[in-house]
């Protein structure tokens, strides 16, 4: 998968791109500042052109103040919420509910709004998410799950920054089999 990587909080639209071969699904990376600022109140749109649904998961480094600094997903009109009211946590070992690669958030649309709100204290690293086409994600997961008994399924999420400003990056979801 290839992705567009932008820093959250700009109020813009993040649009997915096809890979060079044209056969891979749309995929986007969206992230906060690291660490994020106090009193952040941002809203960004994610759009995967031509897709009817998407899956979203967060980088394992994602950490915010539990319940006070949080991410919420909305429909494109910002009327209906997708998933939990607040995705947050992990700071100082606090509980967290971020969607993961193994248990992603499934959004029944190819476009959604992502809001991030923080209060005035106790910040941490922040968050970074990957949103990909649900149909491609399902196909790759099914393909990898069909591994024979001598193999295990290995899931990797690699983010390679192309410059120090994190303005653009390539994101790769590799679902591959590896010998036991």
PDB file of C-alpha atoms in Angstrom:
ATOM      1  CA  UNK A   1       0.000   0.000   0.000  1.00  0.00           C
ATOM      2  CA  UNK A   2       1.177   3.515  -0.589  1.00  0.00           C
ATOM      3  CA  UNK A   3      -0.082   6.426   1.391  1.00  0.00           C
ATOM      4  CA  UNK A   4      -0.127  10.129   1.777  1.00  0.00           C
ATOM      5  CA  UNK A   5       1.235  11.217   5.148  1.00  0.00           C
ATOM      6  CA  UNK A   6       0.179  14.542   6.584  1.00  0.00           C
ATOM      7  CA  UNK A   7       0.286  16.023  10.022  1.00  0.00           C
ATOM      8  CA  UNK A   8      -3.137  16.320  11.673  1.00  0.00           C
ATOM      9  CA  UNK A   9      -4.733  19.576  12.680  1.00  0.00           C
ATOM     10  CA  UNK A  10      -4.670  21.303   9.319  1.00  0.00           C
ATOM     11  CA  UNK A  11      -8.389  20.858   8.647  1.00  0.00           C
ATOM     12  CA  UNK A  12      -7.662  19.529   5.179  1.00  0.00           C
ATOM     13  CA  UNK A  13      -8.655  16.497   3.171  1.00  0.00           C
ATOM     14  CA  UNK A  14      -6.269  13.563   3.098  1.00  0.00           C
ATOM     15  CA  UNK A  15      -6.790  11.653  -0.147  1.00  0.00           C
ATOM     16  CA  UNK A  16      -5.530   8.134  -0.768  1.00  0.00           C
ATOM     17  CA  UNK A  17      -3.437   7.241  -3.784  1.00  0.00           C
ATOM     18  CA  UNK A  18      -3.155   4.095  -5.879  1.00  0.00           C
ATOM     19  CA  UNK A  19       0.224   2.384  -5.917  1.00  0.00           C
ATOM     20  CA  UNK A  20       2.336   2.604  -9.042  1.00  0.00           C
ATOM     21  CA  UNK A  21       0.951  -0.691 -10.347  1.00  0.00           C
ATOM     22  CA  UNK A  22      -2.581   0.622  -9.986  1.00  0.00           C
ATOM     23  CA  UNK A  23      -3.896  -2.635  -8.518  1.00  0.00           C
ATOM     24  CA  UNK A  24      -3.399  -1.935  -4.830  1.00  0.00           C
ATOM     25  CA  UNK A  25      -5.960  -0.225  -2.668  1.00  0.00           C
ATOM     26  CA  UNK A  26      -6.069   3.340  -1.488  1.00  0.00           C
ATOM     27  CA  UNK A  27      -4.332   3.936   1.805  1.00  0.00           C
ATOM     28  CA  UNK A  28      -3.576   7.033   3.905  1.00  0.00           C
ATOM     29  CA  UNK A  29      -1.548   7.928   6.970  1.00  0.00           C
ATOM     30  CA  UNK A  30      -2.721  10.713   9.266  1.00  0.00           C
ATOM     31  CA  UNK A  31      -0.963  11.770  12.442  1.00  0.00           C
ATOM     32  CA  UNK A  32      -0.792  14.357  15.192  1.00  0.00           C
ATOM     33  CA  UNK A  33       2.284  16.394  16.084  1.00  0.00           C
ATOM     34  CA  UNK A  34       4.785  14.444  18.226  1.00  0.00           C
ATOM     35  CA  UNK A  35       4.279  15.379  20.967  1.00  0.00           C
ATOM     36  CA  UNK A  36       0.957  17.089  20.352  1.00  0.00           C
ATOM     37  CA  UNK A  37       0.045  20.559  21.624  1.00  0.00           C
ATOM     38  CA  UNK A  38      -2.221  21.555  24.498  1.00  0.00           C
ATOM     39  CA  UNK A  39      -5.735  22.656  23.537  1.00  0.00           C
ATOM     40  CA  UNK A  40      -5.728  20.970  20.140  1.00  0.00           C
ATOM     41  CA  UNK A  41      -9.097  20.918  18.406  1.00  0.00           C
ATOM     42  CA  UNK A  42      -8.626  19.624  14.864  1.00  0.00           C
ATOM     43  CA  UNK A  43     -10.822  18.040  12.214  1.00  0.00           C
ATOM     44  CA  UNK A  44      -9.431  16.348   9.094  1.00  0.00           C
ATOM     45  CA  UNK A  45     -11.124  14.379   6.311  1.00  0.00           C
ATOM     46  CA  UNK A  46      -9.855  11.053   4.998  1.00  0.00           C
ATOM     47  CA  UNK A  47     -10.983  10.096   1.515  1.00  0.00           C
ATOM     48  CA  UNK A  48     -10.292   6.818  -0.297  1.00  0.00           C
ATOM     49  CA  UNK A  49     -11.659   7.503  -3.802  1.00  0.00           C
ATOM     50  CA  UNK A  50     -13.782   4.716  -5.244  1.00  0.00           C
ATOM     51  CA  UNK A  51     -13.924   2.772  -1.966  1.00  0.00           C
ATOM     52  CA  UNK A  52     -17.123   1.882  -0.101  1.00  0.00           C
ATOM     53  CA  UNK A  53     -15.466   1.095   3.233  1.00  0.00           C
ATOM     54  CA  UNK A  54     -12.154   1.307   5.067  1.00  0.00           C
ATOM     55  CA  UNK A  55     -10.289  -0.161   8.011  1.00  0.00           C
ATOM     56  CA  UNK A  56      -8.299   2.004  10.409  1.00  0.00           C
ATOM     57  CA  UNK A  57      -5.622   1.120  12.945  1.00  0.00           C
ATOM     58  CA  UNK A  58      -3.049   3.023  14.988  1.00  0.00           C
ATOM     59  CA  UNK A  59       0.710   2.839  15.308  1.00  0.00           C
ATOM     60  CA  UNK A  60       1.700   0.937  18.492  1.00  0.00           C
ATOM     61  CA  UNK A  61       3.587   4.068  19.679  1.00  0.00           C
ATOM     62  CA  UNK A  62       0.283   5.959  19.931  1.00  0.00           C
ATOM     63  CA  UNK A  63      -0.231   7.443  23.408  1.00  0.00           C
ATOM     64  CA  UNK A  64      -2.453  10.214  24.743  1.00  0.00           C
ATOM     65  CA  UNK A  65      -3.868  11.183  28.112  1.00  0.00           C
ATOM     66  CA  UNK A  66      -6.696   8.720  28.786  1.00  0.00           C
ATOM     67  CA  UNK A  67     -10.177  10.228  28.210  1.00  0.00           C
ATOM     68  CA  UNK A  68      -8.910  13.833  28.011  1.00  0.00           C
ATOM     69  CA  UNK A  69      -6.929  13.764  24.749  1.00  0.00           C
ATOM     70  CA  UNK A  70      -8.791  11.687  22.181  1.00  0.00           C
ATOM     71  CA  UNK A  71      -9.556  10.859  18.553  1.00  0.00           C
ATOM     72  CA  UNK A  72     -13.105  10.426  17.230  1.00  0.00           C
ATOM     73  CA  UNK A  73     -14.276   9.259  13.781  1.00  0.00           C
ATOM     74  CA  UNK A  74     -17.323  10.816  12.082  1.00  0.00           C
ATOM     75  CA  UNK A  75     -19.229  10.456   8.832  1.00  0.00           C
ATOM     76  CA  UNK A  76     -18.323  13.041   6.194  1.00  0.00           C
ATOM     77  CA  UNK A  77     -21.145  15.337   7.419  1.00  0.00           C
ATOM     78  CA  UNK A  78     -19.863  15.093  11.011  1.00  0.00           C
ATOM     79  CA  UNK A  79     -23.279  13.914  12.208  1.00  0.00           C
ATOM     80  CA  UNK A  80     -22.808  10.176  12.893  1.00  0.00           C
ATOM     81  CA  UNK A  81     -19.925   8.722  14.911  1.00  0.00           C
ATOM     82  CA  UNK A  82     -18.027   5.589  13.855  1.00  0.00           C
ATOM     83  CA  UNK A  83     -16.716   3.351  16.631  1.00  0.00           C
ATOM     84  CA  UNK A  84     -16.069   4.547  20.162  1.00  0.00           C
ATOM     85  CA  UNK A  85     -16.849   8.062  21.353  1.00  0.00           C
ATOM     86  CA  UNK A  86     -13.204   8.526  22.356  1.00  0.00           C
ATOM     87  CA  UNK A  87     -10.081   6.623  21.304  1.00  0.00           C
ATOM     88  CA  UNK A  88      -7.386   7.484  23.838  1.00  0.00           C
ATOM     89  CA  UNK A  89      -4.931   6.304  26.445  1.00  0.00           C
ATOM     90  CA  UNK A  90      -1.588   4.638  26.948  1.00  0.00           C
ATOM     91  CA  UNK A  91       0.057   7.555  28.763  1.00  0.00           C
ATOM     92  CA  UNK A  92       1.976   6.336  31.841  1.00  0.00           C
ATOM     93  CA  UNK A  93       0.574   2.831  31.295  1.00  0.00           C
ATOM     94  CA  UNK A  94      -3.071   3.957  31.410  1.00  0.00           C
ATOM     95  CA  UNK A  95      -5.736   1.865  29.728  1.00  0.00           C
ATOM     96  CA  UNK A  96      -6.152   2.424  25.994  1.00  0.00           C
ATOM     97  CA  UNK A  97      -8.638   1.484  23.295  1.00  0.00           C
ATOM     98  CA  UNK A  98      -6.824   2.289  20.036  1.00  0.00           C
ATOM     99  CA  UNK A  99      -7.835   0.093  17.075  1.00  0.00           C
ATOM    100  CA  UNK A 100      -4.946  -2.212  16.134  1.00  0.00           C
ATOM    101  CA  UNK A 101      -3.880  -4.074  13.010  1.00  0.00           C
ATOM    102  CA  UNK A 102      -5.279  -7.249  14.586  1.00  0.00           C
ATOM    103  CA  UNK A 103      -8.542  -5.528  15.574  1.00  0.00           C
ATOM    104  CA  UNK A 104      -9.035  -2.510  13.276  1.00  0.00           C
ATOM    105  CA  UNK A 105     -11.938  -0.062  13.251  1.00  0.00           C
ATOM    106  CA  UNK A 106     -14.194  -0.794  10.279  1.00  0.00           C
ATOM    107  CA  UNK A 107     -15.818   2.273   8.725  1.00  0.00           C
ATOM    108  CA  UNK A 108     -18.676   1.653   6.237  1.00  0.00           C
ATOM    109  CA  UNK A 109     -17.677   4.561   3.982  1.00  0.00           C
ATOM    110  CA  UNK A 110     -14.838   5.650   1.724  1.00  0.00           C
ATOM    111  CA  UNK A 111     -14.720   9.079   3.365  1.00  0.00           C
ATOM    112  CA  UNK A 112     -14.779  10.113   7.017  1.00  0.00           C
ATOM    113  CA  UNK A 113     -13.854  12.949   9.358  1.00  0.00           C
ATOM    114  CA  UNK A 114     -11.263  12.491  12.108  1.00  0.00           C
ATOM    115  CA  UNK A 115     -11.301  14.834  15.089  1.00  0.00           C
ATOM    116  CA  UNK A 116      -8.603  15.211  17.728  1.00  0.00           C
ATOM    117  CA  UNK A 117      -9.117  17.084  20.977  1.00  0.00           C
ATOM    118  CA  UNK A 118      -6.698  17.644  23.830  1.00  0.00           C
ATOM    119  CA  UNK A 119      -6.962  19.517  27.102  1.00  0.00           C
ATOM    120  CA  UNK A 120      -4.321  21.780  28.619  1.00  0.00           C
ATOM    121  CA  UNK A 121      -2.125  19.236  30.398  1.00  0.00           C
ATOM    122  CA  UNK A 122      -0.441  15.809  30.389  1.00  0.00           C
ATOM    123  CA  UNK A 123       0.483  15.353  26.733  1.00  0.00           C
ATOM    124  CA  UNK A 124       2.342  12.381  25.266  1.00  0.00           C
ATOM    125  CA  UNK A 125       3.696  11.154  21.910  1.00  0.00           C
ATOM    126  CA  UNK A 126       0.344  11.532  20.153  1.00  0.00           C
ATOM    127  CA  UNK A 127      -1.189   9.328  17.504  1.00  0.00           C
ATOM    128  CA  UNK A 128      -0.593   8.008  14.017  1.00  0.00           C
ATOM    129  CA  UNK A 129      -3.194   6.074  12.039  1.00  0.00           C
ATOM    130  CA  UNK A 130      -3.341   4.105   8.818  1.00  0.00           C
ATOM    131  CA  UNK A 131      -6.621   3.916   6.875  1.00  0.00           C
ATOM    132  CA  UNK A 132      -6.857   1.417   4.007  1.00  0.00           C
ATOM    133  CA  UNK A 133      -9.460  -0.016   1.682  1.00  0.00           C
ATOM    134  CA  UNK A 134     -11.496  -2.626   3.561  1.00  0.00           C
ATOM    135  CA  UNK A 135     -11.833  -4.836   0.468  1.00  0.00           C
ATOM    136  CA  UNK A 136      -8.065  -5.003  -0.111  1.00  0.00           C
ATOM    137  CA  UNK A 137      -7.389  -5.496   3.597  1.00  0.00           C
ATOM    138  CA  UNK A 138      -9.882  -8.403   3.678  1.00  0.00           C
ATOM    139  CA  UNK A 139      -8.386 -10.002   0.558  1.00  0.00           C
ATOM    140  CA  UNK A 140      -4.826  -9.814   1.890  1.00  0.00           C
ATOM    141  CA  UNK A 141      -5.879 -11.071   5.332  1.00  0.00           C
ATOM    142  CA  UNK A 142      -7.771 -14.009   3.796  1.00  0.00           C
ATOM    143  CA  UNK A 143      -4.829 -14.849   1.537  1.00  0.00           C
ATOM    144  CA  UNK A 144      -2.404 -14.810   4.476  1.00  0.00           C
ATOM    145  CA  UNK A 145      -4.761 -16.808   6.703  1.00  0.00           C
ATOM    146  CA  UNK A 146      -4.812 -19.608   4.139  1.00  0.00           C
ATOM    147  CA  UNK A 147      -1.211 -20.533   5.011  1.00  0.00           C
ATOM    148  CA  UNK A 148      -0.546 -24.245   5.428  1.00  0.00           C
ATOM    149  CA  UNK A 149       0.289 -25.818   8.806  1.00  0.00           C
ATOM    150  CA  UNK A 150       4.048 -25.321   8.399  1.00  0.00           C
ATOM    151  CA  UNK A 151       3.694 -21.570   8.149  1.00  0.00           C
ATOM    152  CA  UNK A 152       2.565 -18.727  10.365  1.00  0.00           C
ATOM    153  CA  UNK A 153       1.016 -15.457   9.373  1.00  0.00           C
ATOM    154  CA  UNK A 154       3.211 -12.451   9.971  1.00  0.00           C
ATOM    155  CA  UNK A 155       1.686  -8.994   9.880  1.00  0.00           C
ATOM    156  CA  UNK A 156       3.977  -6.016   9.483  1.00  0.00           C
ATOM    157  CA  UNK A 157       3.199  -2.375   9.394  1.00  0.00           C
ATOM    158  CA  UNK A 158       6.164  -0.386   8.185  1.00  0.00           C
ATOM    159  CA  UNK A 159       6.185   3.377   7.912  1.00  0.00           C
ATOM    160  CA  UNK A 160       9.174   4.815   6.130  1.00  0.00           C
ATOM    161  CA  UNK A 161       9.541   8.583   6.331  1.00  0.00           C
ATOM    162  CA  UNK A 162      10.951  10.053   3.168  1.00  0.00           C
ATOM    163  CA  UNK A 163      12.000  13.296   4.810  1.00  0.00           C
ATOM    164  CA  UNK A 164      12.577  14.649   8.305  1.00  0.00           C
ATOM    165  CA  UNK A 165       9.424  16.773   8.202  1.00  0.00           C
ATOM    166  CA  UNK A 166       7.067  13.764   7.858  1.00  0.00           C
ATOM    167  CA  UNK A 167       5.303  15.536   5.024  1.00  0.00           C
ATOM    168  CA  UNK A 168       5.013  12.452   2.815  1.00  0.00           C
ATOM    169  CA  UNK A 169       5.744   8.804   3.487  1.00  0.00           C
ATOM    170  CA  UNK A 170       5.270   5.375   2.050  1.00  0.00           C
ATOM    171  CA  UNK A 171       3.180   2.975   4.105  1.00  0.00           C
ATOM    172  CA  UNK A 172       3.306  -0.759   3.563  1.00  0.00           C
ATOM    173  CA  UNK A 173       0.988  -3.389   4.954  1.00  0.00           C
ATOM    174  CA  UNK A 174       2.639  -6.734   4.382  1.00  0.00           C
ATOM    175  CA  UNK A 175       0.592  -9.792   5.154  1.00  0.00           C
ATOM    176  CA  UNK A 176       2.931 -12.613   4.333  1.00  0.00           C
ATOM    177  CA  UNK A 177       3.630 -16.143   5.373  1.00  0.00           C
ATOM    178  CA  UNK A 178       6.863 -17.186   7.022  1.00  0.00           C
ATOM    179  CA  UNK A 179       8.182 -20.611   8.027  1.00  0.00           C
ATOM    180  CA  UNK A 180       7.692 -21.642  11.673  1.00  0.00           C
TER     181      UNK A 180
END
